[in-house]
Short mmCIF file of C-alpha atoms in Angstrom, two decimals:
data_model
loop_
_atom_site.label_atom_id
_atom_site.label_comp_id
_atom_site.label_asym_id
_atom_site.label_seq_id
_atom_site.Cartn_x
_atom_site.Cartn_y
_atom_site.Cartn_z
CA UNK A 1 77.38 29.05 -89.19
CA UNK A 2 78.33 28.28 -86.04
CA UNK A 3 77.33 31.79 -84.84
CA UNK A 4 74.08 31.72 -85.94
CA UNK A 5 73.56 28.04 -84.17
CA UNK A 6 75.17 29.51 -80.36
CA UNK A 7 72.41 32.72 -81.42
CA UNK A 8 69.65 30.26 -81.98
CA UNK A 9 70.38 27.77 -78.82
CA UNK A 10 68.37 28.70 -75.60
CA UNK A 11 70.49 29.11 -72.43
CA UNK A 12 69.54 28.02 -69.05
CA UNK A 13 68.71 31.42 -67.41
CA UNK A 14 66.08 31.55 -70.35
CA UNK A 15 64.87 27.92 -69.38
CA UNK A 16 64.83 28.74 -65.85
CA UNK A 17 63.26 31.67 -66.06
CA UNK A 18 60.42 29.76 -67.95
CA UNK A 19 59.87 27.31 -65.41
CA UNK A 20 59.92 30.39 -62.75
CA UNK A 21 56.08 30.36 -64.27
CA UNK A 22 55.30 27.06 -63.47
CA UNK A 23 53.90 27.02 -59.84
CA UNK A 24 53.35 23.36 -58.65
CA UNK A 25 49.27 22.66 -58.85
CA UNK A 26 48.31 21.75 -54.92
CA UNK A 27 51.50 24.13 -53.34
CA UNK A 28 50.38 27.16 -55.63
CA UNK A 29 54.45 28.29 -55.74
CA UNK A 30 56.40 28.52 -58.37
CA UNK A 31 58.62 25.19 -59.15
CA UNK A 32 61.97 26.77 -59.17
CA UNK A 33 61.21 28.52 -55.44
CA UNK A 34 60.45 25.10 -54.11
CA UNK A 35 63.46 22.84 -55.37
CA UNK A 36 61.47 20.88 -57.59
CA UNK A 37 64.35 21.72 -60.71
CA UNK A 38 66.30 19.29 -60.83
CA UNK A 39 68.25 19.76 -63.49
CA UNK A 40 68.48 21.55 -66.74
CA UNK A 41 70.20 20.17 -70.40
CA UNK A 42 70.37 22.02 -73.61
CA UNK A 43 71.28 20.51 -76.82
CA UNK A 44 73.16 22.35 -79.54
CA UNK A 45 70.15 22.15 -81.62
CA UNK A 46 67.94 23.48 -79.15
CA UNK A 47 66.67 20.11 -78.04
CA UNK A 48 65.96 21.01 -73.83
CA UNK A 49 65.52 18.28 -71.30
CA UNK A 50 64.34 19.29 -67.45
CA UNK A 51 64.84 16.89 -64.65
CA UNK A 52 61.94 17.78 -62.02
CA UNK A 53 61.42 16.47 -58.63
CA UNK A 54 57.98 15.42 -57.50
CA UNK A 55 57.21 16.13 -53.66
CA UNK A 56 56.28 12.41 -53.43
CA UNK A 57 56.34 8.91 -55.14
CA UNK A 58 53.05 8.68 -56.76
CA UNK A 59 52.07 11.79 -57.23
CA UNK A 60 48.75 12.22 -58.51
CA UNK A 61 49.43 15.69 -60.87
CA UNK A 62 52.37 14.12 -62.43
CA UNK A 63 50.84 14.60 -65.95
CA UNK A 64 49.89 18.05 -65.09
CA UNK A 65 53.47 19.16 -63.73
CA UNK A 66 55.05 17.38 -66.94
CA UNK A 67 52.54 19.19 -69.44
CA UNK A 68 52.82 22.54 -67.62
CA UNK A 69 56.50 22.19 -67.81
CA UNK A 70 56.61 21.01 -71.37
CA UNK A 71 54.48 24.29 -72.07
CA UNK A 72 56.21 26.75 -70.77
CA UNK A 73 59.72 25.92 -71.90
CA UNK A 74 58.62 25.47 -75.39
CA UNK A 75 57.68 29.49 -75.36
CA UNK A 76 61.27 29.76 -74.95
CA UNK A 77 63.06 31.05 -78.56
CA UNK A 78 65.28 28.64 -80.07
CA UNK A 79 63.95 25.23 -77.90
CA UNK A 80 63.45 22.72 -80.44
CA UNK A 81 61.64 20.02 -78.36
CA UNK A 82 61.05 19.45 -74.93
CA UNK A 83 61.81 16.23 -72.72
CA UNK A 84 60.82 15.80 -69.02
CA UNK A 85 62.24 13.44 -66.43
CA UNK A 86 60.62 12.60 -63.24
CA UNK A 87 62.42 12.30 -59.98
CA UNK A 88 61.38 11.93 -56.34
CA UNK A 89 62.52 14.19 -53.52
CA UNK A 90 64.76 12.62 -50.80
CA UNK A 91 63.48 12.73 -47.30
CA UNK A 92 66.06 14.89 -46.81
CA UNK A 93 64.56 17.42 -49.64
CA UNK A 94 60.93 17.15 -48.18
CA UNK A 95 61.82 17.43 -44.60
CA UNK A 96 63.77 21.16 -46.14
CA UNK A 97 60.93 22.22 -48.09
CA UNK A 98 58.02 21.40 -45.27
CA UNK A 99 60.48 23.95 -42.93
CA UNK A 100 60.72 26.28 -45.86
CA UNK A 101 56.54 26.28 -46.30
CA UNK A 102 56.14 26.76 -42.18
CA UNK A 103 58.53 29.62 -42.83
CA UNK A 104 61.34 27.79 -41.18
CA UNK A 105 59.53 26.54 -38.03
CA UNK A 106 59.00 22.66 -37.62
CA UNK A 107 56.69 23.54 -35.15
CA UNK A 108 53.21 23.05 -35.78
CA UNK A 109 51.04 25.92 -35.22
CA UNK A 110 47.80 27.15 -36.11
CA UNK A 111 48.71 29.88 -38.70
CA UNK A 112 45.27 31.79 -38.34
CA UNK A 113 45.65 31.25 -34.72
CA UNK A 114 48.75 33.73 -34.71
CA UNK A 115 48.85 37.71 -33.96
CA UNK A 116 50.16 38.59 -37.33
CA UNK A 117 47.43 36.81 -39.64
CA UNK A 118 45.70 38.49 -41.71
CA UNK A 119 43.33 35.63 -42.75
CA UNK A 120 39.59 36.59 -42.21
CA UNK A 121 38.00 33.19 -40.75
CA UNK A 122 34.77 32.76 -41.04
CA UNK A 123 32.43 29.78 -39.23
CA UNK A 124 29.18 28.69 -40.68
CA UNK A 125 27.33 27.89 -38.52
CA UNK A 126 23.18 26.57 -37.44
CA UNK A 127 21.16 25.73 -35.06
CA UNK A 128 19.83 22.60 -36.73
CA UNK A 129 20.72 20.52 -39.80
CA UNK A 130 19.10 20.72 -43.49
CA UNK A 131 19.14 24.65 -43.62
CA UNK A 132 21.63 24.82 -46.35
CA UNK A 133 24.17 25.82 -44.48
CA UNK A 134 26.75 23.67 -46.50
CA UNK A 135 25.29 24.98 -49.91
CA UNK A 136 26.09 28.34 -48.45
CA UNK A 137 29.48 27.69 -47.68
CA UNK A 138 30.69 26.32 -50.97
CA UNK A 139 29.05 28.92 -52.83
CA UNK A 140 30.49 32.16 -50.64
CA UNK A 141 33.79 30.46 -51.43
CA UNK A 142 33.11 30.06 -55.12
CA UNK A 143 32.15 33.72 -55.27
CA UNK A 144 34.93 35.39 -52.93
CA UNK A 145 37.69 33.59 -55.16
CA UNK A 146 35.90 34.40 -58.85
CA UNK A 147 36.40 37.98 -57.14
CA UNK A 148 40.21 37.22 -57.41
CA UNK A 149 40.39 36.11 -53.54
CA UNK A 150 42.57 33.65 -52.12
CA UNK A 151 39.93 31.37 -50.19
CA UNK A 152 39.78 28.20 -47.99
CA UNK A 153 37.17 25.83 -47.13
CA UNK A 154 37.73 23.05 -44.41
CA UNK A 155 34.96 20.47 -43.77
CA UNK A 156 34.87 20.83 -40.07
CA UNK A 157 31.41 18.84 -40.00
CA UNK A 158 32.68 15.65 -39.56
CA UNK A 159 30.04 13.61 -38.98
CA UNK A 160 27.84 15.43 -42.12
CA UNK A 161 30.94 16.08 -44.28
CA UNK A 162 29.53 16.92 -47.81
CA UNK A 163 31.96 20.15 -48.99
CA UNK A 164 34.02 18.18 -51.59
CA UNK A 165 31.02 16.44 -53.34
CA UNK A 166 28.92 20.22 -53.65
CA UNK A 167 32.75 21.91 -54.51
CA UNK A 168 33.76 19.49 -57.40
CA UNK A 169 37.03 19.05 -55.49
CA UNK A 170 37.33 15.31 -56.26
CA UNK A 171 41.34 15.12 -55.90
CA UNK A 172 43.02 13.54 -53.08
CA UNK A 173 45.64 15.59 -50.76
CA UNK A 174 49.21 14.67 -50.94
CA UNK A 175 51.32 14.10 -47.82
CA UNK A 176 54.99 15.82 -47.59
CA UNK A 177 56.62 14.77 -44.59
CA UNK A 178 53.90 16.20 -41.91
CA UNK A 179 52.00 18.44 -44.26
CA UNK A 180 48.94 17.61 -46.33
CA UNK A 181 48.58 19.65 -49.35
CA UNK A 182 44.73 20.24 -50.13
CA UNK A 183 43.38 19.85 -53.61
CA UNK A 184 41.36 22.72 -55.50
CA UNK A 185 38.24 23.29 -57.23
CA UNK A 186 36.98 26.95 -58.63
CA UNK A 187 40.37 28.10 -57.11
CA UNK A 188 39.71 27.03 -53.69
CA UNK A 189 41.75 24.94 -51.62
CA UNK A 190 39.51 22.52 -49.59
CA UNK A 191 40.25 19.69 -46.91
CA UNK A 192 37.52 16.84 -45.20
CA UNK A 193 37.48 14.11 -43.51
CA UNK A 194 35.84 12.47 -46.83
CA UNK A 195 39.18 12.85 -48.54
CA UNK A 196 40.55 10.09 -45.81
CA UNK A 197 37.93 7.66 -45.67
CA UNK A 198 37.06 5.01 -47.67
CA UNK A 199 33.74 5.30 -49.30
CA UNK A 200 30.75 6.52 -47.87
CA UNK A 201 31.99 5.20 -44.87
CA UNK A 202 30.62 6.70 -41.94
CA UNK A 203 33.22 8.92 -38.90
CA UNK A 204 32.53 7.44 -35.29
CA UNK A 205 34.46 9.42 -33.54
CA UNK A 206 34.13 10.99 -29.99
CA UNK A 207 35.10 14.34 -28.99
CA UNK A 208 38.86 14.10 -28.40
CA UNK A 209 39.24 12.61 -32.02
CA UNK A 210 37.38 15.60 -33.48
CA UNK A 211 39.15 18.29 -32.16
CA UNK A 212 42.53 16.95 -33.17
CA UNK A 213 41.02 15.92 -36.44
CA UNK A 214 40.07 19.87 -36.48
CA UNK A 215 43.84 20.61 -35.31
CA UNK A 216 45.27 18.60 -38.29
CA UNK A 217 43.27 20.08 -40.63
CA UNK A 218 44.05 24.14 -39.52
CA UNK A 219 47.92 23.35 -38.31
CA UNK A 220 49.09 20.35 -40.70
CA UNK A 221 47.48 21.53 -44.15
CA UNK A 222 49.40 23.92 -46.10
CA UNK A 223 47.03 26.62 -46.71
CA UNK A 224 49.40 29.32 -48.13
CA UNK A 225 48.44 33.04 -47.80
CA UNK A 226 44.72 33.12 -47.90
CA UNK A 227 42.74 36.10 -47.68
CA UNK A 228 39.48 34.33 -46.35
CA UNK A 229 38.99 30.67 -44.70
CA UNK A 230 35.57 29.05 -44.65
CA UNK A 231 34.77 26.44 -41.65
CA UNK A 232 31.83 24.55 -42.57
CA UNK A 233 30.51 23.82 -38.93
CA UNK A 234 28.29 21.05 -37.76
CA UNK A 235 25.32 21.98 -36.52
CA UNK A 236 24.38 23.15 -32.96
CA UNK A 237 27.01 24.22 -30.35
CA UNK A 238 29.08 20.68 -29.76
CA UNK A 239 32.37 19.63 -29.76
CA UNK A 240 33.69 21.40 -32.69
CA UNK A 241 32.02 24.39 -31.94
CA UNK A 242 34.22 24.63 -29.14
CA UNK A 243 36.78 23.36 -30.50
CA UNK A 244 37.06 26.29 -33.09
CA UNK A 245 36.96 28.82 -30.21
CA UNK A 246 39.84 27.47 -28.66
CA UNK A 247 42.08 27.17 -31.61
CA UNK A 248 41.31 30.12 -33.64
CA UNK A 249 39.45 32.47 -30.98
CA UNK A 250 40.06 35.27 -33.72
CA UNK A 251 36.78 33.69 -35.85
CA UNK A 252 33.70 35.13 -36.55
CA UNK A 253 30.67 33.75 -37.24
CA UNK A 254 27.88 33.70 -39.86
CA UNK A 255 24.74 32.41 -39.01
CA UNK A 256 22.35 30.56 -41.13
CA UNK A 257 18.71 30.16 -40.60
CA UNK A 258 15.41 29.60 -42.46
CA UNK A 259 12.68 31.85 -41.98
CA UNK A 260 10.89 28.92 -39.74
CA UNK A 261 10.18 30.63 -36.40
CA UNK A 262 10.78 26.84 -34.74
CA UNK A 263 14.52 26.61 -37.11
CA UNK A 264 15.31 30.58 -35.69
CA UNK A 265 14.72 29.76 -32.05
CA UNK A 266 17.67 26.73 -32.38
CA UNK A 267 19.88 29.37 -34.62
CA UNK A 268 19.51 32.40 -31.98
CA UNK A 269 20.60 29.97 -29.15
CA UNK A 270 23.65 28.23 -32.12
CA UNK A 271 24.73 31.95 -32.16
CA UNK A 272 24.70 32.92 -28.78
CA UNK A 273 27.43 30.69 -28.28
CA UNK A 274 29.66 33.63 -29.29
CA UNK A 275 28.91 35.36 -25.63
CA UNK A 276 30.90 32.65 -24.03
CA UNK A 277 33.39 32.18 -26.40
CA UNK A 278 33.93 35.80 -26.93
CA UNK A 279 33.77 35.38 -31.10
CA UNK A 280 32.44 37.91 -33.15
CA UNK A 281 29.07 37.74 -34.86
CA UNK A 282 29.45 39.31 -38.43
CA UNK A 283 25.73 38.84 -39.64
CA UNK A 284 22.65 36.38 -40.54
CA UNK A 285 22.30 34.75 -43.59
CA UNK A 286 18.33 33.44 -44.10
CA UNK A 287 18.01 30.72 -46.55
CA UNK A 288 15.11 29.45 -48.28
CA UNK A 289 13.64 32.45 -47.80
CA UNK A 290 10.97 32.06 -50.48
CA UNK A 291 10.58 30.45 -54.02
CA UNK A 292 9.18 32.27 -57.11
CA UNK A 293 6.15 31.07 -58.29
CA UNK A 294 6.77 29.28 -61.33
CA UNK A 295 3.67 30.91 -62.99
CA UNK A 296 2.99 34.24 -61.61
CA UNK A 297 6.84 35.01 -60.04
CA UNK A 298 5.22 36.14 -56.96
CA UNK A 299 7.70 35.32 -54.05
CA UNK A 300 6.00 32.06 -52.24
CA UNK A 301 6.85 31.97 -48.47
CA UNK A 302 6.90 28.27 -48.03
CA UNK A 303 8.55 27.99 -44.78
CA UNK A 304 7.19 31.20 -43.85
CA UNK A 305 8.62 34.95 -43.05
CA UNK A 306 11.13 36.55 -40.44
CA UNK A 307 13.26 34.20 -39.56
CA UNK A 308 16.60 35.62 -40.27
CA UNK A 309 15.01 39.48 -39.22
CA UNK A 310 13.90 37.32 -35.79
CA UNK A 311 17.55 35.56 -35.42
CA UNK A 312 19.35 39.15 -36.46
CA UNK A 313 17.13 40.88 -33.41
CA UNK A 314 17.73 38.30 -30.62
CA UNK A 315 21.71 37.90 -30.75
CA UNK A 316 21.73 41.91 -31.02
CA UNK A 317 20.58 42.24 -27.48
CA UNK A 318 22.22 39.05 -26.24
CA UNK A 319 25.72 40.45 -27.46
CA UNK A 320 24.77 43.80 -27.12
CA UNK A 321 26.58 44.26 -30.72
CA UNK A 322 24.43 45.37 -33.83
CA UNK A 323 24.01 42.01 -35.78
CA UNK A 324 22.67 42.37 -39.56
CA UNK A 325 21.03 40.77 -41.89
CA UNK A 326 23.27 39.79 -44.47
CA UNK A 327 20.97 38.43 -47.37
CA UNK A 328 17.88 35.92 -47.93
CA UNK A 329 18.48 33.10 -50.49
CA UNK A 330 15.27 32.55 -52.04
CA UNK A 331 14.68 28.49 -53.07
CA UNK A 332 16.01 27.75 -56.47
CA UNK A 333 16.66 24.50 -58.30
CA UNK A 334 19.73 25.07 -59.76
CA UNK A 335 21.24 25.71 -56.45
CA UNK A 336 20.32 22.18 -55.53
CA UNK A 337 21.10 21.03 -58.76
CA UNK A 338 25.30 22.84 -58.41
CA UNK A 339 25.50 21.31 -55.41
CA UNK A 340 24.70 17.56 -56.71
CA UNK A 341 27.18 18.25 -59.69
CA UNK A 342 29.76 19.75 -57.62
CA UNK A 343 29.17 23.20 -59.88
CA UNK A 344 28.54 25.97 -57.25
CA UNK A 345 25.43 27.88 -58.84
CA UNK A 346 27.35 31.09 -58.34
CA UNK A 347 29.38 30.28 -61.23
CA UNK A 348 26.74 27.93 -62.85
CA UNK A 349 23.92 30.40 -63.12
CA UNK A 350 25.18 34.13 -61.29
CA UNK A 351 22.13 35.81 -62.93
CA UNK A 352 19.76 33.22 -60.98
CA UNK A 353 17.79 34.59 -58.28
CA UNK A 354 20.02 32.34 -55.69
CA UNK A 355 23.17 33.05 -57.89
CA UNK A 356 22.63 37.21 -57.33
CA UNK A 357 21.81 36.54 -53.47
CA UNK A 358 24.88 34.68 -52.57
CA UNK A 359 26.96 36.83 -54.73
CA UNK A 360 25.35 39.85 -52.84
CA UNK A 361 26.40 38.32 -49.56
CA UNK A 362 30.21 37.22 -50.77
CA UNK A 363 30.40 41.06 -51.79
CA UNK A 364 29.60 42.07 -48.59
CA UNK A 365 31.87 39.93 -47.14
CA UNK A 366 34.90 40.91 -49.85
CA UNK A 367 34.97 44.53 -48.47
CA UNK A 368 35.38 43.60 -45.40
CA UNK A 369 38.92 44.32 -44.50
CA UNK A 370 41.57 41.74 -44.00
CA UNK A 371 41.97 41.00 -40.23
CA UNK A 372 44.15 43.10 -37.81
CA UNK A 373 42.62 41.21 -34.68
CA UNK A 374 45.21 40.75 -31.99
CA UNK A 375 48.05 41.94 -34.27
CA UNK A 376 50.66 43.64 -32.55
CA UNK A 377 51.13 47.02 -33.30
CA UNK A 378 54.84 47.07 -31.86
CA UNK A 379 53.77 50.12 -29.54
CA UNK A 380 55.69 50.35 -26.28
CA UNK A 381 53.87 52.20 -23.15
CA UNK A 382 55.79 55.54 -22.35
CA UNK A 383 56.42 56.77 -18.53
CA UNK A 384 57.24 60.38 -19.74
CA UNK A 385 53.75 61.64 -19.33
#
């Protein structure tokens, strides 16, 4: 009898190795990895209780860490019932795992910034506000990480900051020593200055403030391996414009215009920006670029034709690089409609006409490949020739 009771009781390894598949919900790692076990107890009868550590007091996926836990361990054969205690990491314990995270560097750096990344960054940007430039944002980054990418958004217009309502992403980010961990929504990690105000409260803030603002939000957040990061740009070529060139100079830029000759004219000059800051131009994304008749579904051109083609031509010859067309976004309700409910129409409504159009665009962007730009190739120059 007592054989077939030691057969029947877990053992740790098998515990552990359940809780191996529990990755903490705003770090995206696996619990075990980041010292979050704190302790393990079996019970003859198969009765398992897990101490865990939470990053910080008050931590605002305690439920989920304690039913994610609870779930996985009772897969285990033999565990009778499952008990979870909740502890809080020392100071000691965060100041250990913020080094591990940086890869054992307490220096702050921007990680996209650095010769070996492999992040792709993309910068929205516009000439002008109210082109949608926002809606386009959230809903590349719903569609590049449905496609099984590992995507980013940060709000970097903060003045106009609106990504989190038009995401869903109504969690709050969680401090561990100098890190901020960002919450999710769709599977994509997002930060903004509206996660740190109170309200609707407005940001008066002048440019020194921004660009460190900006700095905390590429350097302190822990954004993990991403394949692609958003920026959500203000519009025009201000402060943060410049800003971005000088801390990741390795971003491109997407454009996005409406087909309004006047609304081209300020993108073309929004873009041309990337002469002097020596960025990259990937391509032109025109927005609004007609509505289907309700009746006849003949396209309507309500703000008129040739925009993006007219935007696409001009930075051409002023970089002298071919600049294309990416995709026109036709008017649709729904993609109004996603972004008030903070449900990207991409994953609302894909078969809509906006839907396929930004989906066309993310796919473009997808097979691009991840970026070698300024990585070292370890090549040393020769003098035997």
């Amino acid at each position: 009898m007592a054989t077939e009771t030691q057969e029947s009781t877990p053992t740790e390894d098998a515990v552990r190795a359940a809780l191996a598949t529990v990755n903490d919900p705003e770090i995206h790692r696996p619990i075990t990895d980041l010292g979050m076990v704190k302790s393990i107890g079996i019970a003859p009868g198969g009765a398992v209780d897990v101490g865990v550590y939470l990053t910080v007091s008050g931590c605002p996926l305690r439920e989920t860490i304690t039913a994610n836990v609870t779930e996985a361990v009772q897969q285990v054969p033999g565990v009778s019932s499952v008990s979870v205690e909740l502890d809080v990491m020392s100071d000691e314990q965060r100041r250990e795992l913020a080094a591990s995270l940086r890869g054992g560097t307490a220096e702050r750096e921007v990680p996209f910034a650095q010769p070996g990344s492999l992040t792709r960054v993309y910068c929205v940007a516009s000439g002008k506000g109210g082109v949608g430039k926002s809606s386009v944002t959230v809903n590349l980054a719903a569609a590049l990480a449905a496609d099984g990418m590992k995507v980013g958004v940060v709000d970097a217009d903060i003045y106009g900051h609106s990504v989190p309502r038009m995401l869903g992403a109504d969690g709050r980010p969680t401090q561990v020593e100098d890190m901020i961990m960002p919450p999710s929504a769709h599977g994509v990690k997002v930060i903004s200055i509206g996660m740190f105000t109170p309200g609707n409260a407005p940001v008066v803030w002048r440019g020194p403030m921004l660009h460190r603002a900006l700095q905390q939000f590429l350097a302190d957040v822990y954004w993990g391996d991403l394949d692609v990061l958003l920026l959500d740009l203000p519009p025009g070529t201000g402060d943060i414009a410049i800003s971005v060139a000088q801390l990741v100079p390795n971003a491109e830029i997407l454009v996005v215009t409406t087909p309004q000759q006047a609304a081209a004219e300020v993108a073309e000059r929004a873009g041309s920006i990337a002469v002097q800051t020596h960025q990259k131009i990937v391509g032109v994304i025109e927005n609004m670029s007609g509505m289907p008749c309700p009746h006849c579904d003949e396209m309507v051109d309500v703000f008129g034709t040739g925009g993006g083609r007219k935007v696409a031509e001009g930075l051409t010859r002023t970089t002298g690089a071919e600049v294309p067309v990416l995709g026109g976004i036709p008017i649709d309700l729904r993609l109004r409609e996603g972004g008030d409910e903070g449900k990207p129409v991409v994953l609302s409504d894909p078969d809509s006409p906006a839907g396929k159009a930004l989906r066309t665009v993310a796919d473009k962007l997808s097979s691009r490949q991840r970026g070698l730009s300024g990585m070292s190739l370890g090549l040393t120059p020769s003098n035997k020739f």
